[in-house]
Amino acid sequence: MTSLLPLVEAVDSFPYVPNDYYFTFVGHNGQPLGYMVPEVATAFKTCSASDKFVVNDGDKTVTMGGELDTFEKRSAVVAQLAEEWRQKDPVVAKGWRDELYVVFSPRTVPYFSVERAFSGVLGVVTYGVHINGIVPASKSSNGKTKMWVPRRSKTKATASDNVIKECYEEGGLDKAFVEPRISSAGVISYLCQPYGPKGHAQPEVEYIYDLVFDSETEYEPSPVDGEAEEFKLMDLDEVLQRMKDGEFKPNCTLVVIDFLIRHGHITPENEENYLEITSRIHRRFPFATRN
Amino acid sequence: MTSLLPLVEAVDSFPYVPNDYYFTFVGHNGQPLGYMVPEVATAFKTCSASDKFVVNDGDKTVTMGGELDTFEKRSAVVAQLAEEWRQKDPVVAKGWRDELYVVFSPRTVPYFSVERAFSGVLGVVTYGVHINGIVPASKSSNGKTKMWVPRRSKTKATASDNVIKECYEEGGLDKAFVEPRISSAGVISYLCQPYGPKGHAQPEVEYIYDLVFDSETEYEPSPVDGEAEEFKLMDLDEVLQRMKDGEFKPNCTLVVIDFLIRHGHITPENEENYLEITSRIHRRFPFATRN
């Protein structure tokens, strides 16, 4: 098997050895929250809330002022800036969803909320949920584990206790079906630069769940909210091949790689970069996180 | 549930923010291999092979000389030093096993071998295998997943393709029993300081395998090589409690925590430091590794 490391490197693409290109976004409490490109840091000097932030070109920080001392005040300022960016930044305008992510600081404490489309500009940690729909080898028609693969995989800003809701919205699976079959299986994290080496930094977290079907036919997932177009049941060889062919969203490949590692399909014997891949998809951020 | 993070911090104890206390051990090719305490770096200046290493107090490095350009030459020098340390260092003498670890550089390429007891002095990455013996909930007398726990858990310098041998040596389980029941389930990595904040650095890697038993009684593991004294079948609540009570070897707690995460017993809902724990037990080292 050729190594899957390049697929991981394409997503966990932010350098491990720090350079001085990015600015660090810092809370009023001194805790780092994310990484910003210099253009964004500069824009903070002239934005409508410029009096509430300190941009320091020497130590490369953009720090919230001490008066931003509540969740509400911070969220209000960030909402104002998000709206401002929406007017001038086509990427933010296009990505706008009226959907709020929560940023945490210190760990587990909600610090402010931010429109999804603006989170990438600030470079703060975002959270998603991914559910692997699985027919185990023992229940599959060809004796091989199969996976329900949506035509367009998707991640959303849901908390992990909304997994059941997510199963309905994404695949039309109801609570009575999902609850006895689903289990938490870990979390992956990576720091990507979706717009290249000098583009926005996106630290992302995906909570992973495995949903085990009793047969290939008992319940066919079908899209409800339209984020997936259709679901196809593939065995893992096909999943792996399509992944290598670039048919999956890049961050979804990491979810699949994590699944294949946990279930013994990618092993230290068949993957020469096994350890590197495992640590890269469990990257530790220098930022506080949800949990 | 109280957070398990302190158990992780006790093992993955090496600081994430670099300080200038430790020296970096560097190969003749310029690649970092491990971290050394200053006392060891100083001892390299007067050891019997001092002409083969360059100790630089300025940039805090101990570098192999260019003449150490083969696996054999490097292994011979390291063996000579190991013997020398054995004479003067009671910890090395006590830990001596006549067992060689392989150090890799660049990734996946064997660079030199080193006596197990001396690896901690050099601060190089070591590798072990850990097998979780499991009776699944559906096969267990009380409907709860159970785990075979050795009185003294153990890790050895075996490569992962020696897992079956390990199952025999540790638990008396033969190949015909093990092969259809075992699967690779991931790898954990952490950087510990077993002798406290100024002690030796030990970057460790444990390849993880789950071995699933069909019933509680079909085959009771019993020690062959004496590294485990006895095996006891415990349900996961008991495992968790004993772990919290400090009855397990510290690094074995990380293996159990990894198992509990993968199998949905530790979840984002019941563990407030879920993400931190997951990334800490998959630490990326600044050193080349086996795979």
XYZ file of C-alpha atoms in Angstrom:
582
model
C 0.000 0.000 0.000
C 1.362 3.422 -0.843
C 1.492 5.655 2.191
C -1.567 7.727 3.064
C 0.609 10.387 4.683
C 0.254 12.847 1.750
C -3.539 12.867 2.288
C -2.938 13.774 5.923
C -0.315 16.399 5.110
C -2.761 18.057 2.713
C -5.141 18.699 5.626
C -2.871 19.014 8.648
C -0.822 21.463 6.622
C 0.044 24.179 9.123
C 3.782 24.098 9.969
C 4.852 22.381 13.190
C 7.919 24.546 13.534
C 6.564 28.017 14.325
C 7.424 30.824 11.942
C 6.747 34.521 12.410
C 4.278 34.906 9.560
C 1.046 34.469 11.490
C -0.289 36.739 14.198
C -1.709 35.109 17.318
C -5.239 36.142 18.275
C -5.256 36.546 22.075
C -8.139 36.848 24.556
C -8.420 39.686 27.076
C -7.244 37.071 29.625
C -3.961 36.529 27.753
C -4.884 33.099 26.373
C -4.149 32.365 22.695
C -7.287 31.734 20.622
C -6.114 31.288 17.048
C -3.790 32.334 14.241
C -4.455 35.223 11.846
C -2.804 36.142 8.574
C -1.033 39.558 8.622
C -3.673 41.127 6.339
C -6.373 40.397 8.900
C -4.242 41.697 11.763
C -3.681 44.917 9.816
C -7.396 45.229 9.085
C -8.041 45.157 12.856
C -6.265 48.533 13.073
C -8.896 50.235 10.951
C -12.011 48.149 11.582
C -15.048 49.657 13.314
C -13.988 48.069 16.635
C -10.315 49.031 16.348
C -10.448 50.718 19.771
C -11.283 47.341 21.375
C -8.240 45.460 20.076
C -4.499 45.965 20.429
C -2.512 44.997 17.344
C 1.154 44.508 18.177
C 3.356 44.147 15.097
C 6.407 43.433 17.262
C 5.202 40.323 19.053
C 2.663 39.576 16.304
C -0.482 39.563 18.405
C -4.014 40.879 18.131
C -5.329 41.108 21.692
C -8.849 41.766 22.934
C -9.071 44.788 25.178
C -9.699 44.377 28.905
C -13.205 45.860 28.598
C -14.288 42.752 26.639
C -14.837 40.941 29.908
C -18.037 38.975 29.251
C -19.205 36.369 26.729
C -21.910 38.783 25.575
C -19.619 41.759 25.006
C -17.100 39.659 23.086
C -19.785 37.960 20.991
C -21.348 41.318 20.135
C -18.056 42.797 18.932
C -17.205 39.692 16.934
C -20.694 39.708 15.355
C -20.176 43.350 14.363
C -16.831 42.503 12.748
C -18.253 39.426 11.030
C -20.924 41.606 9.420
C -18.265 44.113 8.370
C -16.131 41.363 6.795
C -19.226 39.994 5.043
C -19.553 43.302 3.198
C -15.967 43.330 1.980
C -14.840 39.674 1.818
C -16.531 37.499 -0.824
C -15.376 34.285 0.893
C -17.104 35.291 4.130
C -20.195 36.465 2.199
C -20.421 33.222 0.265
C -19.861 31.033 3.324
C -22.349 32.889 5.520
C -24.781 30.484 7.231
C -26.282 32.361 10.168
C -24.749 29.644 12.286
C -22.677 30.327 15.378
C -19.596 28.460 16.551
C -18.501 28.802 20.170
C -14.887 29.573 20.998
C -13.668 28.351 24.395
C -11.229 29.893 26.881
C -9.991 28.734 29.275
C -10.671 25.109 28.368
C -14.361 24.121 28.404
C -15.558 27.674 29.190
C -17.505 29.415 26.368
C -15.615 32.610 25.542
C -17.519 34.062 22.589
C -19.659 32.954 19.669
C -18.760 33.613 16.063
C -20.516 33.215 12.717
C -19.184 30.092 11.049
C -18.037 31.929 7.920
C -15.966 34.372 9.999
C -14.258 31.760 12.199
C -11.663 31.041 9.518
C -10.697 34.719 9.374
C -10.012 34.718 13.116
C -8.310 31.321 12.902
C -10.107 29.955 15.951
C -10.827 26.292 16.703
C -14.018 24.914 15.165
C -15.868 21.714 16.015
C -17.774 19.173 13.994
C -19.255 15.708 14.286
C -18.722 12.843 11.903
C -20.637 9.581 11.939
C -19.260 6.474 10.242
C -22.198 4.308 9.095
C -20.887 0.761 9.068
C -22.072 -2.719 8.037
C -19.664 -5.091 9.808
C -17.940 -7.857 7.853
C -20.077 -10.523 9.564
C -23.289 -8.856 8.325
C -22.111 -7.906 4.856
C -23.002 -9.731 1.620
C -19.377 -10.178 0.569
C -17.904 -10.752 4.028
C -16.146 -7.393 4.020
C -16.847 -4.378 6.186
C -18.849 -1.759 4.277
C -19.351 1.918 4.898
C -22.243 4.222 4.030
C -20.602 7.092 2.195
C -22.519 10.306 1.506
C -21.920 11.841 -1.913
C -20.993 15.038 -0.146
C -19.654 14.411 3.293
C -20.282 17.199 5.679
C -19.331 18.539 9.047
C -21.334 20.932 11.135
C -20.947 23.030 14.206
C -22.995 20.666 16.318
C -21.990 19.644 19.791
C -21.526 15.930 20.184
C -24.754 15.547 22.154
C -26.495 16.522 18.932
C -25.240 13.450 17.145
C -28.680 11.871 16.978
C -30.151 15.036 15.497
C -27.307 14.995 12.984
C -28.095 11.394 11.996
C -31.629 12.494 11.180
C -30.707 15.654 9.306
C -27.943 14.069 7.307
C -29.314 10.590 6.710
C -32.952 10.479 7.802
C -32.166 7.966 10.553
C -34.477 8.281 13.541
C -33.566 8.240 17.197
C -34.967 4.769 17.925
C -32.755 3.342 15.199
C -29.631 5.308 16.036
C -29.466 5.199 19.824
C -28.733 1.489 20.350
C -26.339 1.360 17.405
C -24.111 4.378 17.877
C -21.043 4.838 20.032
C -18.445 7.491 20.562
C -15.126 6.398 19.045
C -12.692 9.241 19.561
C -11.867 12.628 18.185
C -9.491 13.871 15.524
C -7.856 17.282 15.329
C -5.690 18.977 12.734
C -4.549 22.430 11.759
C -5.146 23.239 8.123
C -4.462 26.027 5.684
C -7.233 25.502 3.149
C -6.053 28.453 1.044
C -2.389 27.517 0.892
C 0.755 28.241 2.891
C -0.003 31.940 3.479
C -3.771 31.573 3.853
C -6.124 31.424 6.825
C -5.305 28.928 9.574
C -8.118 26.563 10.565
C -7.682 24.433 13.671
C -10.451 21.849 13.399
C -11.839 19.202 15.740
C -14.095 16.339 14.608
C -15.829 14.158 17.168
C -16.116 10.663 15.748
C -18.988 8.189 16.154
C -19.422 4.723 14.679
C -22.979 3.720 13.776
C -23.201 -0.041 13.232
C -25.947 -1.363 10.951
C -27.310 -4.903 11.429
C -27.472 -5.583 7.705
C -26.964 -3.897 4.363
C -30.666 -3.427 3.846
C -32.256 -2.743 7.204
C -32.277 1.019 6.795
C -30.912 2.961 3.901
C -29.792 6.461 4.825
C -31.380 9.155 2.696
C -30.693 12.883 2.861
C -33.117 15.155 4.698
C -31.408 18.536 4.904
C -29.810 18.304 1.472
C -26.199 18.522 2.666
C -25.636 14.983 1.438
C -27.009 14.239 -2.017
C -27.158 10.489 -1.706
C -25.553 7.636 0.196
C -23.706 4.730 -1.331
C -22.617 1.562 0.430
C -18.982 0.802 -0.368
C -16.583 -1.760 0.934
C -13.426 -0.417 2.481
C -11.236 -1.172 -0.526
C -13.458 1.041 -2.629
C -13.531 3.720 0.065
C -9.742 3.681 0.193
C -9.418 3.831 -3.593
C -11.860 6.723 -3.978
C -10.142 8.535 -1.167
C -6.787 8.185 -2.917
C -8.429 9.369 -6.140
C -9.371 12.592 -4.399
C -13.129 12.022 -4.466
C -13.619 12.793 -0.772
C -13.530 16.151 0.942
C -9.952 16.381 2.286
C -10.898 16.468 5.967
C -13.263 13.514 5.492
C -10.290 11.437 4.378
C -8.844 11.926 7.859
C -12.039 10.586 9.435
C -11.847 7.524 7.217
C -8.136 7.032 7.937
C -8.893 7.177 11.659
C -11.610 4.534 11.184
C -9.289 2.281 9.177
C -6.608 2.543 11.879
C -8.980 1.785 14.770
C -10.443 -1.215 12.966
C -7.184 -2.813 11.914
C -7.275 -2.075 8.182
C -4.365 0.358 8.290
C -1.651 -1.264 10.413
C 2.009 -0.751 11.330
C 2.753 -3.470 8.751
C 1.033 -1.945 5.727
C 1.578 1.778 6.390
C 5.140 3.011 6.613
C 4.091 6.308 8.203
C 1.660 4.794 10.697
C 2.842 6.672 13.766
C 3.233 9.991 11.959
C -0.303 9.717 10.566
C -1.776 8.840 13.963
C -0.143 11.765 15.720
C -0.899 14.214 12.904
C -4.657 13.499 13.088
C -4.580 14.048 16.855
C -2.803 17.363 16.786
C -2.588 19.350 19.982
C -3.386 23.038 19.548
C -1.783 25.848 21.544
C -5.345 27.102 22.148
C -7.959 26.322 24.741
C -10.633 23.958 23.469
C -14.184 22.844 24.127
C -13.231 19.770 26.169
C -16.637 11.269 36.307
C -13.587 13.156 37.524
C -11.198 13.922 34.702
C -8.532 11.371 33.809
C -6.221 14.119 32.572
C -3.949 13.981 35.664
C -3.185 10.315 34.885
C -2.154 11.361 31.381
C -0.138 14.340 32.590
C 1.782 12.053 34.928
C 3.061 10.074 31.936
C 3.155 12.602 29.111
C 5.023 14.893 31.461
C 7.697 16.432 29.263
C 6.984 20.145 28.663
C 5.328 21.145 25.388
C 6.893 24.584 25.440
C 10.607 23.952 24.841
C 13.024 25.091 27.509
C 16.810 25.122 27.326
C 17.435 22.544 30.039
C 17.742 19.464 27.867
C 20.432 18.781 25.270
C 19.327 17.347 21.939
C 21.062 14.159 20.845
C 21.745 14.496 17.109
C 22.764 11.948 14.485
C 25.753 12.375 12.199
C 23.162 13.247 9.506
C 21.889 16.218 11.547
C 18.593 14.589 12.562
C 17.485 14.887 16.199
C 17.288 11.523 17.998
C 16.376 12.318 21.591
C 16.760 14.562 24.625
C 19.547 14.247 27.212
C 19.908 15.764 30.664
C 22.924 18.113 31.007
C 24.793 15.628 33.249
C 24.769 13.054 30.462
C 25.845 15.610 27.860
C 28.748 16.585 30.127
C 29.704 12.942 30.626
C 30.027 12.592 26.831
C 32.993 14.954 27.026
C 35.019 12.521 29.106
C 33.595 9.124 28.087
C 35.771 6.560 26.311
C 34.266 7.589 22.949
C 34.500 11.331 23.539
C 36.416 11.788 20.270
C 33.391 10.480 18.358
C 30.879 13.035 19.664
C 30.693 16.820 19.599
C 29.169 18.346 22.724
C 28.055 21.912 22.085
C 27.064 23.765 25.260
C 25.960 26.783 23.247
C 23.270 25.206 21.118
C 22.809 22.353 23.625
C 23.538 19.452 21.320
C 25.466 16.198 21.484
C 26.195 15.231 17.878
C 27.577 11.991 16.465
C 30.750 12.507 14.478
C 30.733 12.109 10.696
C 32.809 8.920 10.904
C 29.833 7.141 12.510
C 28.379 6.537 9.084
C 27.035 2.998 9.350
C 24.509 1.170 11.534
C 27.287 -1.143 12.737
C 29.732 1.606 13.724
C 27.063 3.540 15.600
C 25.740 0.440 17.353
C 29.267 -0.562 18.412
C 30.020 2.840 19.946
C 26.662 2.960 21.709
C 27.223 -0.579 23.054
C 30.620 0.490 24.397
C 29.059 3.490 26.139
C 26.187 1.408 27.491
C 28.685 -0.947 29.106
C 30.574 2.025 30.541
C 27.370 3.501 32.010
C 26.476 0.082 33.416
C 29.623 0.217 35.505
C 28.897 3.625 36.969
C 25.109 4.047 36.892
C 23.086 1.778 39.211
C 19.859 2.476 37.292
C 21.410 1.224 34.067
C 22.970 -1.745 35.871
C 19.679 -2.699 37.507
C 17.668 -2.307 34.319
C 20.113 -4.227 32.127
C 18.325 -6.901 30.053
C 20.663 -7.817 27.206
C 17.886 -6.616 24.969
C 18.395 -4.231 22.080
C 16.075 -1.446 20.950
C 16.466 -0.029 17.462
C 16.611 3.723 16.945
C 15.430 4.975 13.537
C 16.664 7.834 11.372
C 15.458 9.028 8.966
C 11.972 7.647 9.496
C 11.694 3.859 9.134
C 15.453 3.374 8.587
C 17.311 1.558 11.420
C 20.054 3.911 12.630
C 21.603 2.085 15.575
C 20.715 -0.451 18.240
C 20.934 0.262 21.947
C 20.632 -1.796 25.115
C 17.193 -1.191 26.594
C 18.554 0.017 29.932
C 20.716 2.645 28.221
C 17.998 4.025 25.914
C 16.627 6.220 28.702
C 20.037 7.814 29.225
C 20.175 8.794 25.537
C 16.529 9.846 25.581
C 15.750 8.069 22.315
C 12.345 6.771 21.192
C 11.469 3.279 22.383
C 8.743 0.957 21.120
C 6.470 -1.537 22.775
C 3.383 -3.596 22.104
C 0.306 -3.782 24.270
C -2.520 -6.245 23.838
C -5.948 -5.597 25.362
C -7.600 -8.958 26.130
C -11.324 -8.307 25.961
C -14.580 -10.180 26.618
C -17.244 -8.101 24.819
C -20.418 -7.071 26.656
C -22.510 -9.507 24.587
C -20.359 -12.452 25.745
C -19.893 -11.403 29.359
C -21.736 -12.886 32.353
C -22.921 -9.494 33.595
C -23.537 -7.888 30.223
C -20.563 -5.569 30.631
C -17.336 -5.517 28.678
C -14.513 -7.154 30.644
C -10.769 -6.935 30.300
C -8.031 -9.410 31.155
C -5.639 -7.439 33.328
C -2.168 -8.769 34.136
C -1.006 -8.163 37.692
C 2.069 -6.540 36.221
C 1.429 -5.122 32.834
C 4.450 -5.016 30.641
C 5.802 -3.592 27.466
C 8.661 -4.909 25.439
C 10.835 -3.889 22.573
C 9.076 -6.178 20.155
C 8.100 -5.092 16.692
C 4.395 -5.294 16.042
C 4.745 -8.359 13.866
C 5.842 -10.148 17.020
C 2.474 -9.620 18.647
C 1.555 -13.283 18.461
C 4.824 -14.278 20.098
C 4.078 -11.696 22.771
C 0.632 -13.207 23.415
C 2.304 -16.526 24.089
C 5.122 -15.213 26.265
C 2.912 -12.940 28.299
C -0.285 -14.975 28.530
C 0.357 -18.481 27.202
C -2.058 -17.934 24.301
C -1.133 -19.894 21.191
C -1.088 -18.720 17.617
C -4.184 -20.662 16.519
C -6.171 -18.980 19.270
C -4.778 -15.494 18.801
C -4.663 -15.040 15.038
C -8.389 -14.948 14.259
C -9.178 -12.866 17.345
C -6.597 -10.094 17.267
C -6.577 -6.840 15.374
C -4.407 -3.760 15.230
C -6.206 -0.844 16.880
C -3.847 2.101 16.776
C -0.756 3.416 18.476
C -0.167 5.746 21.379
C 2.846 7.961 21.972
C 3.916 10.169 24.855
C 7.042 11.826 26.191
C 7.680 11.098 29.834
C 10.102 12.077 32.542
C 9.925 9.065 34.847
C 12.449 10.584 37.261
C 10.826 13.989 37.580
C 11.096 17.365 35.859
C 14.886 17.329 35.537
C 15.263 13.606 34.885
C 15.773 11.506 31.766
C 13.380 12.079 28.875
C 11.665 8.978 27.492
C 9.721 9.273 24.244
C 7.672 6.069 24.114
C 5.501 4.433 21.470
C 3.043 1.604 22.185
C 1.415 -0.278 19.343
C -2.068 -1.314 20.445
C -3.913 -4.542 19.646
C -7.336 -5.703 20.790
C -7.724 -9.447 21.377
C -11.402 -10.374 21.585
C -12.357 -13.499 23.564
C -15.542 -15.423 22.712
C -16.421 -16.015 26.357
C -15.098 -15.499 29.841
C -13.969 -19.095 30.148
C -12.763 -20.220 26.732
C -9.125 -19.597 27.448
C -7.660 -18.155 30.580
C -4.362 -16.343 30.029
C -1.569 -17.562 32.265
C 1.957 -16.205 32.451
C 4.759 -18.015 30.654
C 7.750 -15.720 30.810
C 7.000 -14.441 34.305
C 6.628 -10.792 33.388
C 2.962 -10.981 34.349
C 2.282 -12.714 37.656
C -1.355 -13.527 37.041
C -4.326 -12.364 35.013
C -7.612 -11.188 36.421
C -10.814 -10.566 34.482
C -12.299 -7.213 35.477
C -15.175 -5.232 34.131
C -14.322 -1.765 32.905
C -15.683 0.009 35.975
C -13.244 -1.947 38.113
C -10.415 -1.310 35.651
C -11.159 2.409 35.770
C -11.332 2.458 39.563
C -8.069 0.547 40.032
C -6.426 2.792 37.491
C -7.522 5.867 39.429
C -6.272 4.211 42.629
C -2.811 4.023 41.077
C -2.675 0.219 40.864
C -1.565 0.186 37.227
C 1.824 1.017 35.807
C 1.456 4.661 34.725
C 1.970 4.061 31.015
C -0.505 1.165 31.085
C -3.174 3.609 32.217
C -2.724 5.396 28.888
C -3.322 2.161 26.991
C -6.525 1.613 28.959
C -7.656 5.207 28.464
C -7.115 4.803 24.714
C -9.227 1.616 24.786
C -12.001 3.313 26.755
C -12.069 6.207 24.271
C -12.160 3.983 21.184
C -14.958 1.861 22.621
C -17.216 4.677 23.766
C -16.716 4.421 27.529
C -14.872 7.711 27.826
C -16.832 10.247 25.763
C -16.936 14.008 25.138
C -19.920 14.043 27.518
C -18.305 12.381 30.536
C -14.718 13.638 30.214
C -14.172 17.374 30.342
C -10.635 17.073 28.966
C -11.497 14.617 26.197
C -9.654 16.366 23.375
C -6.609 17.212 25.481
C -6.307 13.577 26.598
C -6.659 12.255 23.047
C -3.979 14.537 21.659
C -1.623 14.004 24.609
C -1.605 10.207 24.109
C -0.821 10.696 20.414
C 2.111 13.034 20.868
C 4.223 13.868 17.877
C 7.947 13.713 18.560
C 10.550 15.947 16.922
C 12.489 12.734 16.209
C 12.401 10.232 13.384
C 10.484 7.081 14.268
C 10.085 3.452 13.281
C 7.062 4.001 11.045
